[in-house]
Coordinates of C-alpha atoms and ligand atoms in Angstrom, one line a residue:
X22 CA -114.0 -73.5 64.3
X23 CA -117.1 -76.0 63.8
X24 CA -116.0 -79.8 62.3
X25 CA -119.4 -81.3 61.8
X26 CA -120.2 -84.7 60.9
X27 CA -117.1 -86.7 60.4
X28 CA -114.9 -87.3 63.7
X29 CA -111.6 -84.8 63.6
X30 CA -109.5 -88.7 63.9
X31 CA -111.1 -89.9 60.3
X32 CA -110.2 -87.2 59.4
X33 CA -106.5 -87.0 60.3
X34 CA -106.0 -90.6 59.3
X35 CA -107.7 -89.9 55.5
X36 CA -105.6 -86.9 54.6
X37 CA -102.3 -86.3 58.0
X38 CA -103.5 -83.5 58.7
X39 CA -106.6 -82.3 61.1
X40 CA -109.4 -80.9 59.8
X41 CA -109.0 -78.0 61.4
X42 CA -105.7 -77.0 60.1
X43 CA -107.4 -78.0 56.8
X44 CA -109.6 -75.2 56.7
X45 CA -106.3 -72.9 57.8
X46 CA -105.8 -73.6 55.2
X47 CA -108.7 -73.4 52.9
X48 CA -108.3 -70.1 54.4
X49 CA -105.4 -69.2 54.3
X50 CA -105.3 -69.6 50.4
X51 CA -108.5 -67.9 49.2
X52 CA -107.9 -64.5 51.6
X53 CA -104.3 -64.9 49.3
X54 CA -106.2 -64.7 46.0
X55 CA -109.0 -61.9 46.8
X56 CA -105.9 -59.8 48.2
X57 CA -104.6 -60.5 44.3
X58 CA -107.1 -59.7 42.9
X59 CA -107.3 -56.4 44.3
X60 CA -104.3 -55.7 43.7
X61 CA -105.1 -56.5 39.9
X62 CA -107.4 -54.1 40.4
X63 CA -105.5 -51.5 42.0
X64 CA -103.3 -51.7 39.2
X65 CA -106.1 -51.2 36.6
X66 CA -107.2 -47.9 38.6
X67 CA -103.8 -46.7 38.2
X68 CA -102.9 -46.4 41.9
X69 CA -99.8 -48.8 41.5
X70 CA -96.6 -47.6 40.2
X71 CA -94.0 -50.1 38.8
X72 CA -94.9 -53.9 37.4
X73 CA -96.6 -56.3 39.2
X74 CA -96.3 -60.0 39.2
X75 CA -99.0 -62.1 40.6
X76 CA -99.9 -65.4 42.0
X77 CA -103.5 -66.8 41.2
X78 CA -103.6 -69.8 40.5
X79 CA -99.9 -70.9 42.8
X80 CA -101.3 -70.5 45.8
X81 CA -100.9 -74.1 47.1
X82 CA -97.3 -73.7 46.6
X83 CA -96.7 -70.4 49.2
X84 CA -99.4 -71.9 51.1
X85 CA -98.5 -75.3 51.8
X86 CA -94.9 -75.5 52.0
X87 CA -94.9 -72.5 54.4
X88 CA -96.7 -75.1 56.6
X89 CA -94.3 -76.9 57.3
X90 CA -91.4 -74.9 58.4
X91 CA -90.6 -72.8 61.5
X92 CA -91.3 -69.3 62.7
X93 CA -87.9 -69.1 62.6
X94 CA -86.7 -70.4 59.6
X95 CA -85.9 -68.2 56.7
X96 CA -87.6 -67.7 53.3
X97 CA -86.7 -65.6 49.8
X98 CA -88.4 -65.7 46.5
X99 CA -88.2 -63.9 43.3
X100 CA -90.9 -60.7 42.1
X101 CA -94.0 -63.2 42.3
X102 CA -93.2 -62.4 46.1
X103 CA -97.2 -60.8 48.0
X104 CA -97.9 -65.0 48.4
X105 CA -94.3 -65.9 50.7
X106 CA -95.2 -62.6 52.9
X107 CA -98.6 -62.5 53.5
X108 CA -98.3 -66.5 54.0
X109 CA -95.5 -65.7 56.6
X110 CA -97.7 -63.4 58.5
X111 CA -97.4 -59.8 56.6
X112 CA -100.3 -57.8 57.4
X113 CA -102.5 -57.3 53.8
X114 CA -102.2 -54.0 54.9
X115 CA -98.1 -52.9 55.3
X116 CA -98.7 -55.2 51.8
X117 CA -100.5 -53.9 50.4
X118 CA -99.0 -49.7 51.1
X119 CA -95.9 -51.5 49.0
X120 CA -97.4 -51.5 45.9
X121 CA -99.2 -47.8 46.3
X122 CA -95.8 -46.9 47.2
X123 CA -97.1 -45.2 50.4
X124 CA -95.1 -44.3 54.1
X125 CA -96.9 -47.4 55.3
X126 CA -95.4 -50.5 53.7
X127 CA -93.2 -52.7 54.3
X128 CA -89.4 -51.2 52.9
X129 CA -92.1 -47.6 53.4
X130 CA -93.3 -47.9 49.8
X131 CA -89.9 -47.4 48.1
X132 CA -89.5 -51.6 47.4
X133 CA -92.8 -51.5 45.3
X134 CA -94.3 -55.4 44.1
X135 CA -91.0 -57.0 43.2
X136 CA -89.4 -55.6 46.6
X137 CA -91.1 -57.5 49.0
X138 CA -89.5 -57.8 52.0
X139 CA -90.1 -58.4 56.1
X140 CA -87.5 -58.7 58.7
X141 CA -89.7 -59.8 60.8
X142 CA -91.1 -62.9 59.7
X143 CA -87.6 -64.1 58.5
X144 CA -88.7 -63.3 54.3
X145 CA -85.6 -61.8 53.7
X146 CA -87.3 -60.5 50.4
X147 CA -89.2 -60.6 47.1
X148 CA -86.0 -60.1 44.0
X149 CA -86.5 -59.0 40.6
X150 CA -83.2 -60.1 39.2
X151 CA -84.5 -63.5 38.2
X152 CA -81.4 -66.1 39.4
X153 CA -81.2 -63.0 41.9
X154 CA -82.0 -64.9 44.7
X155 CA -80.9 -67.7 44.3
X156 CA -77.0 -67.5 46.5
X157 CA -78.3 -65.3 48.8
X158 CA -80.4 -68.3 49.7
X159 CA -77.6 -70.1 49.2
X160 CA -75.7 -67.8 51.9
X161 CA -77.8 -67.2 54.3
X162 CA -78.3 -71.5 54.2
X163 CA -74.3 -71.1 55.0
X164 CA -74.9 -68.4 57.6
X165 CA -77.5 -71.5 59.7
X166 CA -75.1 -74.1 59.5
X167 CA -72.1 -71.8 59.9
X168 CA -73.8 -70.4 63.0
X169 CA -74.3 -74.7 63.9
X170 CA -78.5 -73.5 64.0
X171 CA -80.9 -75.8 62.6
X172 CA -82.9 -73.3 60.8
X173 CA -83.6 -74.5 57.4
X174 CA -83.8 -71.8 54.1
X175 CA -86.9 -72.5 51.6
X176 CA -85.7 -70.7 48.3
X177 CA -88.6 -69.8 45.5
X178 CA -87.6 -70.0 41.8
X179 CA -89.3 -70.4 38.3
X180 CA -88.5 -72.7 35.5
X181 CA -86.6 -70.3 33.5
X182 CA -84.3 -68.6 36.4
X183 CA -82.6 -72.2 36.2
X184 CA -81.2 -71.9 33.5
X185 CA -79.3 -68.4 34.8
X186 CA -75.5 -69.6 35.5
X187 CA -76.3 -68.6 39.5
X188 CA -78.7 -71.5 39.8
X189 CA -75.4 -74.1 39.1
X190 CA -73.2 -72.0 41.2
X191 CA -75.1 -71.1 44.0
X192 CA -76.5 -75.4 43.7
X193 CA -73.2 -76.7 43.2
X194 CA -71.9 -74.7 46.4
X195 CA -74.6 -76.0 48.3
X196 CA -74.2 -79.9 47.5
X197 CA -70.2 -79.6 47.7
X198 CA -70.9 -78.2 51.4
X199 CA -74.3 -79.4 52.9
X200 CA -76.8 -76.3 52.8
X201 CA -79.7 -76.3 54.9
X202 CA -81.7 -75.5 52.1
X203 CA -84.5 -76.2 50.4
X204 CA -84.8 -75.3 46.2
X205 CA -88.4 -74.8 45.0
X206 CA -88.5 -74.7 41.4
X207 CA -92.2 -72.8 40.6
X208 CA -92.2 -74.9 37.5
X209 CA -95.2 -72.9 36.0
X210 CA -94.5 -74.2 32.2
X211 CA -93.2 -70.7 31.0
X212 CA -90.3 -68.4 31.9
X213 CA -92.7 -65.9 30.7
X214 CA -93.8 -66.3 27.1
X215 CA -91.8 -69.5 26.8
X216 CA -91.9 -72.3 28.1
X217 CA -90.0 -74.8 29.9
X218 CA -89.1 -77.2 26.2
X219 CA -88.2 -74.9 24.4
X220 CA -85.6 -73.1 26.9
X221 CA -84.4 -76.0 28.9
X222 CA -82.6 -79.6 26.6
X223 CA -84.0 -81.4 30.3
X224 CA -87.3 -80.7 30.8
X225 CA -87.3 -82.5 33.3
X226 CA -85.6 -80.1 35.9
X227 CA -85.6 -82.1 39.8
X228 CA -83.3 -84.8 37.6
X229 CA -80.5 -81.3 37.9
X230 CA -80.8 -82.6 41.2
X231 CA -78.2 -85.6 40.7
X232 CA -75.9 -83.9 39.6
X233 CA -75.3 -81.2 42.5
X234 CA -75.4 -84.1 44.8
X235 CA -78.9 -83.8 45.8
X236 CA -81.9 -86.0 46.2
X237 CA -84.8 -83.7 43.5
X238 CA -88.2 -84.7 42.9
X239 CA -91.0 -83.5 41.1
X240 CA -94.7 -83.1 43.2
X241 CA -97.9 -81.9 42.0
X242 CA -98.5 -79.0 43.8
X243 CA -102.1 -77.6 42.6
X244 CA -103.4 -80.0 45.3
X245 CA -102.6 -78.4 48.7
X246 CA -102.8 -81.1 51.3
X247 CA -99.8 -82.8 49.1
X248 CA -97.9 -80.2 49.0
X249 CA -98.0 -79.7 52.8
X250 CA -96.8 -83.4 53.1
X251 CA -94.5 -83.1 50.6
X252 CA -93.1 -80.6 51.8
X253 CA -92.0 -81.4 55.2
X254 CA -90.3 -84.7 54.6
X255 CA -88.2 -82.1 52.4
X256 CA -88.1 -79.4 55.6
X257 CA -87.7 -83.1 58.0
X258 CA -85.1 -84.6 55.5
X259 CA -83.0 -81.0 55.1
X260 CA -83.3 -79.7 59.0
X261 CA -81.7 -83.1 59.5
X262 CA -78.4 -82.5 58.4
X263 CA -78.3 -84.9 55.6
X264 CA -77.8 -80.8 52.6
X265 CA -80.6 -79.6 50.1
X266 CA -82.7 -80.9 48.5
X267 CA -84.4 -79.8 45.4
X268 CA -88.5 -80.0 44.6
X269 CA -89.5 -78.9 40.9
X270 CA -93.8 -78.5 41.8
X271 CA -96.4 -78.8 39.4
X272 CA -98.2 -75.8 39.2
X273 CA -99.5 -73.3 36.8
X274 CA -100.4 -69.4 37.1
X275 CA -104.3 -68.4 35.6
X276 CA -103.0 -64.9 35.0
X277 CA -100.7 -62.7 33.2
X278 CA -97.0 -63.1 33.3
X279 CA -97.1 -59.5 34.6
X280 CA -100.1 -57.1 34.8
X281 CA -99.7 -56.3 31.0
X282 CA -99.5 -59.7 30.2
X283 CA -103.2 -60.0 28.8
X284 CA -105.0 -63.4 28.0
X285 CA -105.6 -61.1 24.1
X286 CA -101.4 -61.2 24.4
X287 CA -101.1 -64.3 25.4
X288 CA -99.8 -66.0 22.0
X289 CA -97.9 -68.8 24.3
X290 CA -99.9 -71.2 25.8
X291 CA -104.1 -71.3 24.3
X292 CA -107.3 -70.2 26.3
X293 CA -108.3 -73.9 26.2
X294 CA -105.5 -74.5 27.9
X295 CA -105.9 -71.7 30.9
X296 CA -109.8 -73.4 30.8
X297 CA -108.3 -76.9 31.2
X298 CA -105.9 -75.8 34.3
X299 CA -108.8 -73.9 35.5
X300 CA -110.9 -77.3 36.8
X301 CA -107.5 -77.8 38.9
X302 CA -107.8 -74.2 40.5
X303 CA -106.2 -75.5 44.0
X304 CA -108.9 -73.5 46.4
X305 CA -112.3 -74.4 44.7
X306 CA -110.8 -78.2 44.8
X307 CA -110.0 -78.2 48.4
X308 CA -113.4 -76.4 49.3
X309 CA -114.4 -79.5 47.0
X310 CA -112.6 -81.9 49.7
X311 CA -114.6 -79.7 52.9
X312 CA -117.9 -80.1 51.4
X313 CA -117.8 -83.0 50.6
X314 CA -115.9 -85.0 53.9
X315 CA -118.9 -82.4 55.5
X316 CA -115.8 -80.2 57.0
X317 CA -117.9 -77.3 56.0
X318 CA -121.2 -76.5 53.7
X319 CA -121.7 -74.4 50.8
X320 CA -122.8 -71.6 53.4
X321 CA -119.3 -71.8 55.6
X322 CA -117.2 -71.7 52.9
X323 CA -119.3 -67.9 51.1
X324 CA -118.9 -66.7 54.4
X325 CA -115.2 -67.6 54.0
X326 CA -115.7 -66.0 50.4
X327 CA -116.8 -63.1 52.0
X328 CA -114.6 -62.7 55.3
X329 CA -111.5 -62.9 52.2
X330 CA -113.4 -60.2 50.3
X331 CA -113.8 -57.4 53.7
X332 CA -110.0 -58.1 54.0
X333 CA -108.9 -57.5 50.8
X334 CA -110.9 -54.2 49.9
X335 CA -110.1 -53.3 53.9
X336 CA -106.1 -53.2 53.3
X337 CA -107.2 -51.4 49.6
X338 CA -108.7 -48.9 52.0
X339 CA -105.5 -48.5 54.4
X340 CA -103.1 -48.1 51.6
X341 CA -105.1 -45.7 49.4
X342 CA -105.5 -44.1 52.3
X343 CA -102.2 -43.5 53.4
X344 CA -99.3 -41.3 52.8
X345 CA -97.2 -41.1 50.0
X346 CA -93.5 -40.7 52.2
X347 CA -92.0 -37.0 51.7
X348 CA -89.5 -35.8 50.4
X349 CA -87.1 -35.8 53.0
X350 CA -86.9 -39.6 53.0
X351 CA -85.8 -39.8 49.7
X352 CA -82.0 -40.0 50.1
X353 CA -82.5 -42.5 53.5
X354 CA -82.9 -46.0 53.3
X355 CA -81.0 -46.2 49.8
X356 CA -77.7 -48.7 49.1
X357 CA -75.1 -45.4 48.2
X358 CA -74.4 -42.3 49.8
X359 CA -73.8 -41.0 46.6
X360 CA -76.0 -38.0 46.5
X361 CA -77.2 -36.9 43.0
X362 CA -76.6 -33.7 41.0
X363 CA -78.8 -31.3 42.3
X364 CA -80.1 -33.4 45.4
X365 CA -80.2 -30.4 47.9
X366 CA -83.6 -28.6 45.5
X367 CA -85.1 -32.2 47.3
X368 CA -84.3 -31.1 50.1
Ligands
TPP5 C1 -82.3 -61.5 34.7 C2 -82.2 -61.6 34.4 N1 -83.2 -61.5 32.9 C3 -84.3 -60.9 32.7 C4 -85.3 -60.1 33.3 C5 -87.1 -60.4 33.2 N2 -87.6 -61.4 33.7 C6 -88.7 -61.4 34.4 S1 -89.5 -62.6 34.8 C7 -88.4 -63.2 33.3 C8 -88.9 -64.8 33.4 C9 -88.7 -65.4 34.3 O1 -89.7 -66.7 35.1 P1 -89.2 -67.7 35.9 O2 -87.8 -67.9 35.9 O3 -90.1 -69.1 34.8 O4 -90.7 -66.9 36.2 P2 -92.3 -67.1 36.6 O5 -92.2 -65.6 35.7 O6 -92.8 -68.2 35.9 O7 -92.8 -67.5 38.1 C10 -87.9 -62.5 32.8 C11 -87.0 -62.9 31.7 C12 -85.1 -60.3 34.7 N3 -85.7 -59.7 35.3 N4 -83.8 -60.8 35.0

């Protein structure tokens, strides 16, 4: 892409990243934002079954971390998972079709929003059980170490998930066996409607790392350039064979916990607080920097926004036109051999 008025070396030196890579981070965050808005629209129109949790406000976290890994590394996340799959390379069509429960979705429409999965890009899920994926990610890291590969696993989970027993068991084993995993706490200040202070005795969550023999660090995750830099340091540390690391990424969801958590119902936080965090929205922040540094002008930013909206609406159209899975698929790819009584009716 065209870079105006500023030498590439100056940008690289000042921000530790090339102007082109900065633009890429911006485009990725913007596309995720527009797709998430499309998901909300689809839900409001009754196109999406089950529950859905959006990532609006937290985009810098996924985009910054994934910029720091290799394609053969592994990523696992909780139920707020769309952004990870998209950043890793899943097509918006495949993801949106999954939400719509269509045969063209990444899990043939059987997983839905909370269970996005993409073997091709080493995204091992999308899990609906709070903290349920932390031991799985730890096992994946164990497998890498056992095979003597230098692959790193990124494991993303919420502040609330940190109080589950399996977190402690997993972190202990990872610390003891020096497993190649980066535990990333998405600290968006709330577990559903419960604030970190109300639920956690030591609210500086990164300090728990010490108990499990690994370094811990708190970072600003509303600034994608900062996330990328910190993520690269963490990933390099782990890949070099030093064992695990824990990063507490301070972020904020600008929307409700899930689609049913409407602003009027959010008694756990004030709208003033949300407005204050809106001023730290990572997307306009990077947009402003690109303009201030004469890397892009406002017309170009608008053009990128139009493109992002087109990508989102194409995905929506694709999902909407896709077929539902046939009834003959009802018992395939499910984790049991048992067939419920009367199953013959469906075949
Ligand atoms: C084992 C389990 N208990 C309870 C729930 C219901 N639940 C869904 S999300 C959530 C809050 C989790 O908060 P956090 O880990 O901070 O993630 P965030 O939603 O903030 O991203 C709860 C309690 C669940 N899905 N799984």
